[in-house]
Coordinates of C-alpha atoms in Angstrom, one line a residue:
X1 CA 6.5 21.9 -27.2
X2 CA 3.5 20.3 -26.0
X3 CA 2.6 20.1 -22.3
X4 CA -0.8 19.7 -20.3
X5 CA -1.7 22.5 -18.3
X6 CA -4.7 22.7 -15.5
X7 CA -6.5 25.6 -16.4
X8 CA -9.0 25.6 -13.1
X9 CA -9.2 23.0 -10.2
X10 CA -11.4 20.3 -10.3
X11 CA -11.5 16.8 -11.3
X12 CA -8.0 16.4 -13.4
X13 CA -9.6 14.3 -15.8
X14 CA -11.8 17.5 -17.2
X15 CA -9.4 20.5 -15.8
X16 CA -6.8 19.3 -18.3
X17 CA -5.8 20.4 -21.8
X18 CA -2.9 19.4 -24.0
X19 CA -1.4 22.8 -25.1
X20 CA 1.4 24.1 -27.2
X21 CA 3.8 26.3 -24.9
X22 CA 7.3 27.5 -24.9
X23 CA 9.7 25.3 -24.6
X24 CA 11.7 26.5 -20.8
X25 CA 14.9 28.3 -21.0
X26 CA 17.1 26.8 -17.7
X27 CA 18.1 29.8 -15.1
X28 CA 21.3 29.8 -13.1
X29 CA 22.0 26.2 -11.4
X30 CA 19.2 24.7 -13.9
X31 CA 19.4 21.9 -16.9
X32 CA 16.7 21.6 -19.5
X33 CA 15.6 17.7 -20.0
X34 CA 13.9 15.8 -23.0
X35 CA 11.2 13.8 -20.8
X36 CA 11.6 10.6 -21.5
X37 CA 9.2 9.0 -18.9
X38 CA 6.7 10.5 -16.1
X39 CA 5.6 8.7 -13.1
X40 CA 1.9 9.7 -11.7
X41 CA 1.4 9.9 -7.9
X42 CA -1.6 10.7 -6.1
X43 CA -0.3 14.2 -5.0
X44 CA -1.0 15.0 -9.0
X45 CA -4.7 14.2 -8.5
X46 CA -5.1 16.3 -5.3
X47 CA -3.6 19.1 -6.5
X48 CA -5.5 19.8 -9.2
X49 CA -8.4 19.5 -7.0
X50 CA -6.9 22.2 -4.6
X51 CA -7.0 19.6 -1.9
X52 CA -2.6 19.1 -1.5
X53 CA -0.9 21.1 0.6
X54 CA 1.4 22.9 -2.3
X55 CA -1.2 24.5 -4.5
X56 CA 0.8 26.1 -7.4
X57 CA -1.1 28.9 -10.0
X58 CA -3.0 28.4 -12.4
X59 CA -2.3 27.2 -14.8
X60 CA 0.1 24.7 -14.6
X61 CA 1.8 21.4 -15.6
X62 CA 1.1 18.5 -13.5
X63 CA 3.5 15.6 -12.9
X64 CA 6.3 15.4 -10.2
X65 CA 8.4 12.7 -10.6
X66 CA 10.1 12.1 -13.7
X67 CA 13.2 10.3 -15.9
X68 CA 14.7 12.9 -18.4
X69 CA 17.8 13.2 -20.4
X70 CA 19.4 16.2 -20.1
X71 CA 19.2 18.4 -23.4
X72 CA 23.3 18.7 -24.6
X73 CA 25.0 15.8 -22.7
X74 CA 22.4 13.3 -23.1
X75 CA 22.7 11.9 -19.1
X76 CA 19.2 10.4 -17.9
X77 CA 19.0 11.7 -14.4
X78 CA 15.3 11.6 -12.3
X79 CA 14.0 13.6 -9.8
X80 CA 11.3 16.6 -9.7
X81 CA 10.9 19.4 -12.4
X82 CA 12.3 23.0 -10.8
X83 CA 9.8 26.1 -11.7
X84 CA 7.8 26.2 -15.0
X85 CA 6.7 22.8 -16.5
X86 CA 5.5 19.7 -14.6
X87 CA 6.7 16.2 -16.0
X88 CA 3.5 15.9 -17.6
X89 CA 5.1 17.4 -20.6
X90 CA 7.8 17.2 -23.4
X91 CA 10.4 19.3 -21.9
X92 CA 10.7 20.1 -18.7
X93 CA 13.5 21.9 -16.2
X94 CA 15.6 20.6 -13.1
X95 CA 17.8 21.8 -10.3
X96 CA 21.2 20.2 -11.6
X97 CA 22.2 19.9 -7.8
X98 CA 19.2 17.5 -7.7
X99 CA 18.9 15.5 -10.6
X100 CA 19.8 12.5 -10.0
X101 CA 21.6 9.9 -12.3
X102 CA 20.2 6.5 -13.2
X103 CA 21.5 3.2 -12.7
X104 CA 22.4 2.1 -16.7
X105 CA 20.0 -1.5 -15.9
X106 CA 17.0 0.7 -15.3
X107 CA 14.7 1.3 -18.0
X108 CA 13.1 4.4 -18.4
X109 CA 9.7 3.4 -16.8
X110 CA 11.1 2.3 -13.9
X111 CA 14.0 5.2 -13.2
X112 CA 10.9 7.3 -13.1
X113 CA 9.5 4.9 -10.5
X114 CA 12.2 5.2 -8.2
X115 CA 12.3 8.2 -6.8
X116 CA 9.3 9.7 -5.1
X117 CA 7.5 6.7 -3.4
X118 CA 11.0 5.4 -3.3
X119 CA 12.6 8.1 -1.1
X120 CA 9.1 8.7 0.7
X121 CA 9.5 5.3 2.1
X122 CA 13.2 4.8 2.5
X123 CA 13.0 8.3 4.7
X124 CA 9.8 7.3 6.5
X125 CA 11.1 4.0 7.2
X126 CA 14.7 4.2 8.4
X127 CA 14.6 8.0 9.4
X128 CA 11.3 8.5 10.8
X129 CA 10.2 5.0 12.3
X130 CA 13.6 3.5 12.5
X131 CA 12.3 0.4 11.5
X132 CA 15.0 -2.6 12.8
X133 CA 16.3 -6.0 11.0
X134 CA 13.6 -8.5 12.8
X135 CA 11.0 -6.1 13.5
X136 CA 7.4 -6.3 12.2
X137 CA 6.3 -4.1 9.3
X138 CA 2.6 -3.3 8.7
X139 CA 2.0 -1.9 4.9
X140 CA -1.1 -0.8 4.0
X141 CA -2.7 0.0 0.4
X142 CA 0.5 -2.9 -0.1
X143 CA -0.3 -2.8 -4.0
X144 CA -0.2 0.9 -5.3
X145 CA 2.8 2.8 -5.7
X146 CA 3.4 4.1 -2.7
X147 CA 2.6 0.0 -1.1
X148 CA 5.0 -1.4 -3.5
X149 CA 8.0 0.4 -2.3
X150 CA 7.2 0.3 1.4
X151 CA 7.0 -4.1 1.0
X152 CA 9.9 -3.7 -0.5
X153 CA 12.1 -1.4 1.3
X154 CA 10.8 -3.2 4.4
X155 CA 12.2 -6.9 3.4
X156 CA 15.5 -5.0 1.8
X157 CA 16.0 -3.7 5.8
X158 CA 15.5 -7.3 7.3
X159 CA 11.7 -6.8 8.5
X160 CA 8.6 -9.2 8.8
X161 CA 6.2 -7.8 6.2
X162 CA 2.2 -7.8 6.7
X163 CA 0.2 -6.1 4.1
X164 CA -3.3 -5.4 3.4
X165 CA -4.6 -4.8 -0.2
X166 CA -8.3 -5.3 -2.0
X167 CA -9.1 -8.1 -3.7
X168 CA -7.1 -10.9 -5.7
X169 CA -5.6 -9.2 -7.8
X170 CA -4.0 -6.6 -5.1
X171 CA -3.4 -9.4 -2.9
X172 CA -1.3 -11.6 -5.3
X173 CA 1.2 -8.5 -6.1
X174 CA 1.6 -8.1 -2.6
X175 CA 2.8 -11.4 -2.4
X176 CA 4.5 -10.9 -5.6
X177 CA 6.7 -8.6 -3.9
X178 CA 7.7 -10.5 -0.9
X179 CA 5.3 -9.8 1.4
X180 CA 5.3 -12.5 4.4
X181 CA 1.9 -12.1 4.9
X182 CA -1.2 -10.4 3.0
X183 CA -4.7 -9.4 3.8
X184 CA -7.6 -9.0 1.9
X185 CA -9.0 -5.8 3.8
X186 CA -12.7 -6.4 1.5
X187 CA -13.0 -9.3 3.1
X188 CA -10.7 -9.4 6.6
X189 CA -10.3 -7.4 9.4
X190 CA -6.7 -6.7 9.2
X191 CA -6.7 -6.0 13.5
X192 CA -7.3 -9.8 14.7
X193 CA -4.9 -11.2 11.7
X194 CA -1.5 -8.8 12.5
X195 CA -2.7 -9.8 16.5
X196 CA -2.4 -13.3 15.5
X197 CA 0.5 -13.4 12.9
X198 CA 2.7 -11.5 15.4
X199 CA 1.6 -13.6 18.8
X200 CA -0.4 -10.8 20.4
X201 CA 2.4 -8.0 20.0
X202 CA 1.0 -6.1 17.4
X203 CA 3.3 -4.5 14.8
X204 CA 6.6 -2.2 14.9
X205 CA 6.4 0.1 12.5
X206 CA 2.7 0.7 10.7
X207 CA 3.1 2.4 7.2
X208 CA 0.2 4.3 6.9
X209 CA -1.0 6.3 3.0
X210 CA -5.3 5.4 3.8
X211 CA -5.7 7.2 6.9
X212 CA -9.8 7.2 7.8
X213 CA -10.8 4.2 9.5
X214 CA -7.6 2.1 8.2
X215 CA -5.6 4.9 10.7
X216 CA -8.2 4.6 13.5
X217 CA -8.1 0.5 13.1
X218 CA -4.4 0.8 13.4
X219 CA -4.1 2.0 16.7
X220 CA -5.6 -1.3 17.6
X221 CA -2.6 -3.4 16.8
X222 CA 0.4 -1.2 16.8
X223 CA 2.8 -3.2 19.0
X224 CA 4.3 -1.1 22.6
X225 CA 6.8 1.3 22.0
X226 CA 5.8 0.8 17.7
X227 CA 5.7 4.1 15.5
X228 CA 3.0 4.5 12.9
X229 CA 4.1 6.5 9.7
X230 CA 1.3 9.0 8.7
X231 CA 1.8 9.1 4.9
X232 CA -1.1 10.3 3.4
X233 CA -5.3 10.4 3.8
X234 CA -6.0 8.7 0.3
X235 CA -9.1 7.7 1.9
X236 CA -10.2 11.4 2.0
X237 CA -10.7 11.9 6.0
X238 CA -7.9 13.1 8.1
X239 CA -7.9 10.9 11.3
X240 CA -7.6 11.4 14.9
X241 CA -4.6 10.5 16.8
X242 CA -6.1 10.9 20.9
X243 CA -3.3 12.1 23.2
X244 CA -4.2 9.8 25.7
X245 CA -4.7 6.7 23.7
X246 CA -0.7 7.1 23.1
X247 CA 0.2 6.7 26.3
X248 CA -1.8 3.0 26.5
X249 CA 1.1 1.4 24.4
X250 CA 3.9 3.8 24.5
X251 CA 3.4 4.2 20.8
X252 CA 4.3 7.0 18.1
X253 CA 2.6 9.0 15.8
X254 CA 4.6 10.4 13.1
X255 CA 4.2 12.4 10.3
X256 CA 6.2 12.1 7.0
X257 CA 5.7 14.7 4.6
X258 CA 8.7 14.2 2.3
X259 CA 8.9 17.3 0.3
X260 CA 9.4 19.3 3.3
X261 CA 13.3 18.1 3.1
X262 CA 13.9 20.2 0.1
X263 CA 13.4 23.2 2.7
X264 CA 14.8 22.0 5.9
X265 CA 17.6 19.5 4.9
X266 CA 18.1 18.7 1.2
X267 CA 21.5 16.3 1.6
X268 CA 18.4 13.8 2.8
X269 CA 17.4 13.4 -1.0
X270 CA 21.0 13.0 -2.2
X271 CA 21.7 10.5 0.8
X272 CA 19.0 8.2 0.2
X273 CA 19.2 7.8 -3.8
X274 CA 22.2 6.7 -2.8
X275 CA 21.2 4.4 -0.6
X276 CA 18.6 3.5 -3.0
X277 CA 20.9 3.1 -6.1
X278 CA 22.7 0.6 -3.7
X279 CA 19.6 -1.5 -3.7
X280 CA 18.8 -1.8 -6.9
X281 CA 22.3 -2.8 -7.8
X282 CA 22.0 -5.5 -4.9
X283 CA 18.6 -6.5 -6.5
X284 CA 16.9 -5.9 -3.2
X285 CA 14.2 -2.7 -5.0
X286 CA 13.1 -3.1 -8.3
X287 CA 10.2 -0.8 -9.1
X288 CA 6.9 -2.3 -10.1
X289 CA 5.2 -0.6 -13.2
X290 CA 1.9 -1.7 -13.7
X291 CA 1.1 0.5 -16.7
X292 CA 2.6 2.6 -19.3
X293 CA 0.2 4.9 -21.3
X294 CA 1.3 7.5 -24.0
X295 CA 1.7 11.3 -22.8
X296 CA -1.4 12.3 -24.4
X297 CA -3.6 9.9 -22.6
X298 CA -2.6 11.5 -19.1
X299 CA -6.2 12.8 -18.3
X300 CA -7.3 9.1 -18.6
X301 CA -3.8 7.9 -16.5
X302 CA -5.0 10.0 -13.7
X303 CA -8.7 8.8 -13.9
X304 CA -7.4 5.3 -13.3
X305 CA -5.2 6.2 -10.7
X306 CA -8.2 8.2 -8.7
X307 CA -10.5 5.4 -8.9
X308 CA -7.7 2.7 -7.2
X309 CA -7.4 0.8 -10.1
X310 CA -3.9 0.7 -10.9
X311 CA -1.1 -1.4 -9.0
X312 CA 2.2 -0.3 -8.9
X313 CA 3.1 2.7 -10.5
X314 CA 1.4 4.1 -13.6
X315 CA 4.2 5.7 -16.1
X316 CA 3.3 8.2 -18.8
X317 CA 6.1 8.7 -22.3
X318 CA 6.0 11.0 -24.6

């Protein structure tokens, strides 16, 4: 079979080649699944760079989210590849205790959409902010993949939803998805605006993949007693969180790093596809896929995604 394989870290754009490899052979509580569709996610960019927290050896197959079909029974299920290949390839192996069926209205595209940002924010949201029906919701980076789930999720569980995003384009998908309120951070402060929107309070629960400046800026309008959801640094600078500037507004700091479930608790990720099954049957979640490029063009796919110009998820299929 053919996957793609990062032979040394670096920029995955030029690290990458497209080899021919053995196909996997499943080991005890494993299925072997045709891929039939591979979401990309930021985490694939870091990693090749050596900059992610998990930093598998080289070489390896990139790609952890994915839609597959499992090889003798022909059930699509989604989830993360177990051991050997990434998704990023034409086979690829699964725990079967965590391969998750699809919902027969999904298409392929978007069953590999659902899971990663999808549990990331369902988890962050109701188990680690405990955002509330009536509550304000703060998204930023509204209009990438992780964004689009979080505006989402948060009008699904009864929220107000502010989001920032950059430029028209960004903006308009924001509202696209329901946001109440968008705001063009390339040419708005987002701190006034959420001040004013929310009459001085500030918001709940800030959803937070940026970190930098956007993290430091946040502190500024988190509302008393709100909780903001530390989901990533795509901005490239790990913020700050000063003890005593908690203590101003009786406000949380929390960190969500999703994967850390598999180790500690892994009923979470069978409890919330559930949950999120539930809303896509009830129409509330419906994955946005802003682009779907062939398997070989993954070194470009990830290019795109690294210089923020993607919205929604970007899908890659064999």
């Amino acid at each position: 079979m053919r996957a793609w394989r990062v032979h040394e870290l670096g920029d995955p754009s030029q690290v990458m080649s497209f080899d021919e490899v053995d196909q996997p052979t499943p080991g005890e509580g494993q299925v072997l699944v045709k891929v039939r569709a591979a979401a990309l996610n930021f985490p694939d960019v870091l990693m090749a760079m050596g900059m992610y927290q998990e930093k598998p050896p080289l070489p390896y197959t990139p790609g952890v989210e994915l839609c597959g079909e499992i090889v003798g029974t022909g059930q699509r299920v989604i989830g993360s590849p177990a051991g050997g290949p990434g998704a990023f390839a034409e086979y690829a192996l699964m725990d079967a205790a965590a391969a998750f069926p699809v919902p027969d209205s999904m298409s392929d595209e978007k069953a590999a959409s659902l899971y990663l940002t999808y549990q990331t924010g369902y988890v962050g949201l109701h188990r680690r902010a405990h955002l509330q029906a009536g509550e304000t919701l703060l998204v930023h980076a509204g209009a990438g993949g992780v964004g689009t789930a979080a505006i989402q999720l948060g009008k699904a569980a009864g929220a107000t939803v502010i989001a920032t995003a950059g430029g028209a384009r960004k903006t308009q998908v924001c509202t696209d998805l329901g946001a109440d309120h968008v705001i063009d951070y390339t040419t708005e402060d987002f701190v006034p605006i959420v001040k004013e929107v929310t009459g001085g309070r500030g918001a709940d629960v800030i959803y937070d993949p940026v970190g930098g400046d956007v993290f430091d800026k946040s502190r500024k309008c988190v509302a008393f007693e709100g909780r903001i959801v530390v989901v990533g640094f795509t901005s490239g600078r790990i913020p700050d969180a000063p003890a005593n500037h908690l203590l101003v507004k009786n406000y949380s700091v929390v960190g969500l790093h999703w994967g850390l479930y598999r180790k500690y608790e892994p009923s979470v990720f069978t409890e919330t596809h559930e949950a999120l099954v539930a809303l896509v049957e009830q129409g509330a979640v419906d994955p946005l896929v802003g682009e779907v490029l062939p398997l070989d063009q993954a070194p470009q796919a990830l290019l795109k995604l690294a210089s923020r110009d993607t919205v929604g998820k970007v899908v890659l299929v064999p």
